[in-house]
PDB file of C-alpha atoms in Angstrom:
ATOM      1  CA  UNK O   1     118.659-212.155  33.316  1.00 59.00           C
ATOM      2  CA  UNK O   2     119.752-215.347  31.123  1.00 60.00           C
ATOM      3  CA  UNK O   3     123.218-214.488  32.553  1.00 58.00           C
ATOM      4  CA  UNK O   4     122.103-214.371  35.593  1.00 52.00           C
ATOM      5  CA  UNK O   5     120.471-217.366  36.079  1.00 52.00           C
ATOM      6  CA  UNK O   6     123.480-219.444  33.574  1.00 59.00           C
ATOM      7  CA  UNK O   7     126.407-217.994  36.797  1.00 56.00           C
ATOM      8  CA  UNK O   8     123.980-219.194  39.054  1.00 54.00           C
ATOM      9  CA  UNK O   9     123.858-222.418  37.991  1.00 55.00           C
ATOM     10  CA  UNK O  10     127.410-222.527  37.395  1.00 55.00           C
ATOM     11  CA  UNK O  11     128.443-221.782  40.704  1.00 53.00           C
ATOM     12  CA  UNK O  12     125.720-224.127  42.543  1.00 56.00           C
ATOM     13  CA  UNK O  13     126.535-226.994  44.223  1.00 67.00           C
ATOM     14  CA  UNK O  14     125.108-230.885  43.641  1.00 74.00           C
ATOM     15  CA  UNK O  15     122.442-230.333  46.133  1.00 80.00           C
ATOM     16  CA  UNK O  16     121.372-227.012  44.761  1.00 82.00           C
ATOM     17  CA  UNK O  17     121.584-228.175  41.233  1.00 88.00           C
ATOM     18  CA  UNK O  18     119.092-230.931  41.836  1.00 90.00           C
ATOM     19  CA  UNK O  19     116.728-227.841  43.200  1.00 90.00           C
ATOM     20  CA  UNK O  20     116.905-226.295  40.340  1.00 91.00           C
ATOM     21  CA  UNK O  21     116.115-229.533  38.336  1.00 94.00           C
ATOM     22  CA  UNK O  22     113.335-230.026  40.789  1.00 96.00           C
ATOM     23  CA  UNK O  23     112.125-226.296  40.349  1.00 95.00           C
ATOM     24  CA  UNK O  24     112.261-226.902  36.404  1.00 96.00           C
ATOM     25  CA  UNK O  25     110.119-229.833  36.669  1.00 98.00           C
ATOM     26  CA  UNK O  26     107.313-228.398  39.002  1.00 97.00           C
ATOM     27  CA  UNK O  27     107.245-225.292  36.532  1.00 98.00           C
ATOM     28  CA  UNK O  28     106.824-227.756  33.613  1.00 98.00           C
ATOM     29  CA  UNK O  29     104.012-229.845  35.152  1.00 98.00           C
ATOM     30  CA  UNK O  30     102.121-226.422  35.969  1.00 98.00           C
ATOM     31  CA  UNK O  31     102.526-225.201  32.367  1.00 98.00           C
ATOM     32  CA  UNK O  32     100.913-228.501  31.200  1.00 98.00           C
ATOM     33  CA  UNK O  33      98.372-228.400  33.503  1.00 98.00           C
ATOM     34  CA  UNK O  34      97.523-224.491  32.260  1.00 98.00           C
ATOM     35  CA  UNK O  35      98.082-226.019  28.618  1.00 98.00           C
ATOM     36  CA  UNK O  36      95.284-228.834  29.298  1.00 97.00           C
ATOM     37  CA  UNK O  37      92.859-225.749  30.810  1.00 97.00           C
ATOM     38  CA  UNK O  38      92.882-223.967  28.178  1.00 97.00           C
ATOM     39  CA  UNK O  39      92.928-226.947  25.493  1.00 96.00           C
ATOM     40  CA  UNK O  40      96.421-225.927  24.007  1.00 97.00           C
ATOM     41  CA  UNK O  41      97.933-229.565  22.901  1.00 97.00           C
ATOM     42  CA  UNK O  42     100.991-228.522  21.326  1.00 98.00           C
ATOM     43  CA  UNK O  43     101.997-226.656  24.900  1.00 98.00           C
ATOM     44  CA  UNK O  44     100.490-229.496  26.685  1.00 98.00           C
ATOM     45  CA  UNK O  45     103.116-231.658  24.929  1.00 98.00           C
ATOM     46  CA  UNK O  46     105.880-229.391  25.067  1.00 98.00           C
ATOM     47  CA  UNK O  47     105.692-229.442  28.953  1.00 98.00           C
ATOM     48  CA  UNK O  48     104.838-232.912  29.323  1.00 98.00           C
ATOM     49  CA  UNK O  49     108.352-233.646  27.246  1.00 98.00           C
ATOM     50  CA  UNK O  50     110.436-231.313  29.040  1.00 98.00           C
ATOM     51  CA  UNK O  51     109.255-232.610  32.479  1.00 98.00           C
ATOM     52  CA  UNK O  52     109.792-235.986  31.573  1.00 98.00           C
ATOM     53  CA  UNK O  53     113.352-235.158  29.861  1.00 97.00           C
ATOM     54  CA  UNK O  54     114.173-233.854  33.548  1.00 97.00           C
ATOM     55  CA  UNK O  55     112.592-237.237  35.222  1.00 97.00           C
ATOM     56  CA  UNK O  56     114.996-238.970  32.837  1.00 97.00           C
ATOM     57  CA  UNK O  57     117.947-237.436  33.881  1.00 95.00           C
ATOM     58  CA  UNK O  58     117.404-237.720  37.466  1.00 95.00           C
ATOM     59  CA  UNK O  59     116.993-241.151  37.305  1.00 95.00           C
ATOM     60  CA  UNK O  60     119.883-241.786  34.813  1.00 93.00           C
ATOM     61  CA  UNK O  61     121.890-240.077  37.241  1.00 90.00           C
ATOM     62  CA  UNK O  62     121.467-241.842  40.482  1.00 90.00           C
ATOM     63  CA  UNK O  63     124.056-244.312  41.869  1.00 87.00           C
ATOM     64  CA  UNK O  64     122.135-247.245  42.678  1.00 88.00           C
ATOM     65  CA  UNK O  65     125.382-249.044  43.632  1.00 88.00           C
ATOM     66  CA  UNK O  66     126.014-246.383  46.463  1.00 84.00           C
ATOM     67  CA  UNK O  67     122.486-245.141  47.694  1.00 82.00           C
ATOM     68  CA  UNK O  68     120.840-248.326  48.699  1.00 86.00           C
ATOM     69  CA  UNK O  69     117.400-248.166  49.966  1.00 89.00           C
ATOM     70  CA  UNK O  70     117.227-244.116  49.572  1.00 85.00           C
ATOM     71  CA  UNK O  71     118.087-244.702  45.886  1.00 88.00           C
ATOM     72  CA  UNK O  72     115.730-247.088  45.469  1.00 93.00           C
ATOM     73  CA  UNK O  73     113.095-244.941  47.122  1.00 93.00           C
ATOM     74  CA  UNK O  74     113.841-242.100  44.749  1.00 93.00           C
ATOM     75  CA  UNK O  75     114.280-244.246  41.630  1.00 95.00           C
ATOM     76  CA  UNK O  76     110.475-245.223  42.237  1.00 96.00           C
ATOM     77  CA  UNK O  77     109.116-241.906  43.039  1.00 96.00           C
ATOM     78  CA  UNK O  78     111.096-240.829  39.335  1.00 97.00           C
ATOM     79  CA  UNK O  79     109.273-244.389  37.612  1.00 97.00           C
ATOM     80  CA  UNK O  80     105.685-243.119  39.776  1.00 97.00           C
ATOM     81  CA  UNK O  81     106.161-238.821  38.635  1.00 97.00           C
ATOM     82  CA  UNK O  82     107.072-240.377  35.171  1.00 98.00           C
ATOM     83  CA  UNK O  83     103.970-242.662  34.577  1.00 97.00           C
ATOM     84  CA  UNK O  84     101.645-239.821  35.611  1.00 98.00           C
ATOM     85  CA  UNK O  85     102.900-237.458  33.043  1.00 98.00           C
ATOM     86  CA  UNK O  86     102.489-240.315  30.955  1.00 98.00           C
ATOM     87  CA  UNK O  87      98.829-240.597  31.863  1.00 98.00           C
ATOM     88  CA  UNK O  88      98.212-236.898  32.638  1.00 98.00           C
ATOM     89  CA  UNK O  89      99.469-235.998  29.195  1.00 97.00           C
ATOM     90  CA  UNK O  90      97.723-238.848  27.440  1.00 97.00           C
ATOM     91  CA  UNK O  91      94.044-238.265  29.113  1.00 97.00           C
ATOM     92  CA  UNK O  92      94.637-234.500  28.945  1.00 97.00           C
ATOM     93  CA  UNK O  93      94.123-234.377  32.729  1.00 97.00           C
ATOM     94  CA  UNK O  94      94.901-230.674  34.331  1.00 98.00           C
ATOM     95  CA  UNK O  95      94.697-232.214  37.884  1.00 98.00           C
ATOM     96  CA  UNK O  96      96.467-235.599  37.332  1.00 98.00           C
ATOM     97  CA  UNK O  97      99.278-232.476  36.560  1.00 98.00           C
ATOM     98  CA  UNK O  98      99.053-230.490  39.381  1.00 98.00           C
ATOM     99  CA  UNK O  99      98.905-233.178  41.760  1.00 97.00           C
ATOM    100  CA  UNK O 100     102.065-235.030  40.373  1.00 97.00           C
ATOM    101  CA  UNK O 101     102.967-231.145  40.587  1.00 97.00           C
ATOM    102  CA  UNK O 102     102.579-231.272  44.304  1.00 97.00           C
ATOM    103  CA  UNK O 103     104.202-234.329  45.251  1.00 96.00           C
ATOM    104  CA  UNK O 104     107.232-233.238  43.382  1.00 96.00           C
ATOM    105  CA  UNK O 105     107.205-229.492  45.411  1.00 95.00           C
ATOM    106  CA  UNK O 106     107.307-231.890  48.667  1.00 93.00           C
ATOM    107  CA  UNK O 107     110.430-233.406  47.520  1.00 93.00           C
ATOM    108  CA  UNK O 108     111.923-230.217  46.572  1.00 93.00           C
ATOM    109  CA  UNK O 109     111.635-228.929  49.551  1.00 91.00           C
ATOM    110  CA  UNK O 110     113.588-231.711  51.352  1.00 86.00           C
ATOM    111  CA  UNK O 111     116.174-231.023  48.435  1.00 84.00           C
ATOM    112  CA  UNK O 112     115.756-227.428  49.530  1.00 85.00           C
ATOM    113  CA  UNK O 113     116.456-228.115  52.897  1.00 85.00           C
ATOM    114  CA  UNK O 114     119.589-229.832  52.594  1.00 78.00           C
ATOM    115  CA  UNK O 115     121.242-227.379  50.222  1.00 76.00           C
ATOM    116  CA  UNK O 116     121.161-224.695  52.404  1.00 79.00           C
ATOM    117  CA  UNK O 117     122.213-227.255  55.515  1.00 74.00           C
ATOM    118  CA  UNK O 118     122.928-230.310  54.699  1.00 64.00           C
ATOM    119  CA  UNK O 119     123.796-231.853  58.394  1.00 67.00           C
ATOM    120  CA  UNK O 120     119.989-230.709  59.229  1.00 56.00           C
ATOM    121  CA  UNK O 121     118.194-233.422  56.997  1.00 47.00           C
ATOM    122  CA  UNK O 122     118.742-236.561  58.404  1.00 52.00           C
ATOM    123  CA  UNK O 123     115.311-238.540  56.558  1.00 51.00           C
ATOM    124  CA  UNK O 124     112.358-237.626  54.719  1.00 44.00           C
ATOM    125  CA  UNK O 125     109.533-238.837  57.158  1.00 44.00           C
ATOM    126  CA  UNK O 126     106.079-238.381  54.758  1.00 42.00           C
ATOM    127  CA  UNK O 127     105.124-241.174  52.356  1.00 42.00           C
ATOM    128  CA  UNK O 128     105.497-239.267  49.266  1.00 35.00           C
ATOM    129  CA  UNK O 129     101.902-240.056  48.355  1.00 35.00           C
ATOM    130  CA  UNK O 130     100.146-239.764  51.259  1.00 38.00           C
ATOM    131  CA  UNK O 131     101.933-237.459  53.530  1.00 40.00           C
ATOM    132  CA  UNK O 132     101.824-240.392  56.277  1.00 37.00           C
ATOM    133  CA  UNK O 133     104.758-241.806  57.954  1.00 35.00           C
ATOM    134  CA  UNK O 134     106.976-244.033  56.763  1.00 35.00           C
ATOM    135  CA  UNK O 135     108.191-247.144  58.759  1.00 32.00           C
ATOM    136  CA  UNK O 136     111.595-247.004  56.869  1.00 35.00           C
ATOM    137  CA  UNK O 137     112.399-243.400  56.130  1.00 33.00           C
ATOM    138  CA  UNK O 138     114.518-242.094  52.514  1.00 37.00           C
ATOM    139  CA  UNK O 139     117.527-241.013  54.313  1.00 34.00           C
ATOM    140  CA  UNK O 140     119.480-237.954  52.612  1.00 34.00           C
ATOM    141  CA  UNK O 141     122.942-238.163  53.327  1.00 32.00           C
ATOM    142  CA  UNK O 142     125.966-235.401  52.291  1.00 34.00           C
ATOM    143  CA  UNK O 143     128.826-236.807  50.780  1.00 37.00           C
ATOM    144  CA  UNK O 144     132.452-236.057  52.173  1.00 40.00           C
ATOM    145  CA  UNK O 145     131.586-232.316  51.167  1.00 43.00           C
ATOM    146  CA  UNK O 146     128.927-230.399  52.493  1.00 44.00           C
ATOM    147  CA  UNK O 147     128.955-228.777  49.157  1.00 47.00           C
ATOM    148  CA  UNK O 148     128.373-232.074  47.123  1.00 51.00           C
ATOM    149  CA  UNK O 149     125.204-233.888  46.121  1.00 53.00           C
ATOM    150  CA  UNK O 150     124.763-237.157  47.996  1.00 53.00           C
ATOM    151  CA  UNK O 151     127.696-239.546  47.020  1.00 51.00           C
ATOM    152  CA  UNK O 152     124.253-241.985  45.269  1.00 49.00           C
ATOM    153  CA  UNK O 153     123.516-238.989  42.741  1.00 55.00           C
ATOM    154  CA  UNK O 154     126.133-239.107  40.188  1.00 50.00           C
TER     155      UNK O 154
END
């Protein structure tokens, strides 16, 4: 299976890569959030670090010099997803988890959506806190490849 999942990776493209990033850090925040049900600290911990190690690397890796507003956007949804697990972790709180949990799932799936087609996803139209519109929406653009993360993600 470890095989598996290591060609798989290999032979993704940017978009899909920062899926599977994305899909790493929702299963991270939902093992701290079982860690903090059950009262298991050292878990708790574990999870909280590797979620934030992904955070970290997200938002080392985005081109602020090329995305604009849309990197902007995402650099403060990484700085907002970071400070929870900050707080969730700290205060031990199973829900802070799962709901930082769920707002990262609803970017994921706008990452999902333009991996499989990237010309479909023009904007991400919910406020990434409270699922209302936006009046200036986090547009997701392909680079010169369909294949390629957005030219902003480094």
């Amino acid at each position: 299976m470890r095989h598996y999942h290591q060609a798989a990776i290999e032979s993704a493209n940017g978009v899909q890569l920062i899926v599977a990033l994305y899909d790493g850090l929702q299963r991270f925040l939902t093992q701290a959030a079982a860690a903090c049900e059950v009262g298991d600290v050292a878990a708790r911990r574990e999870s909280a670090r590797r979620a934030l190690n992904i955070i970290i690397h997200l938002q080392a890796n985005l081109r602020m010099d090329v995305g604009g507003d849309s990197a902007q956007r995402l650099s403060d949804f990484y700085t907002a997803v970071f400070a929870d697990v900050l707080r969730a972790s700290a205060g031990m709180s199973r829900q802070l988890f799962l709901d930082t949990a769920r707002e990262v799932r609803n970017v994921r799936e706008a990452w999902k959506i333009a991996a499989q087609d990237p010309a479909s996803l023009a904007t991400v139209p919910p406020d990434l806190k409270t699922g209302q519109a936006l009046s200036n929406t986090v547009a997701i653009r392909s680079a010169a490849s369909d294949d390629a993360a957005p030219a902003w993600i480094a």
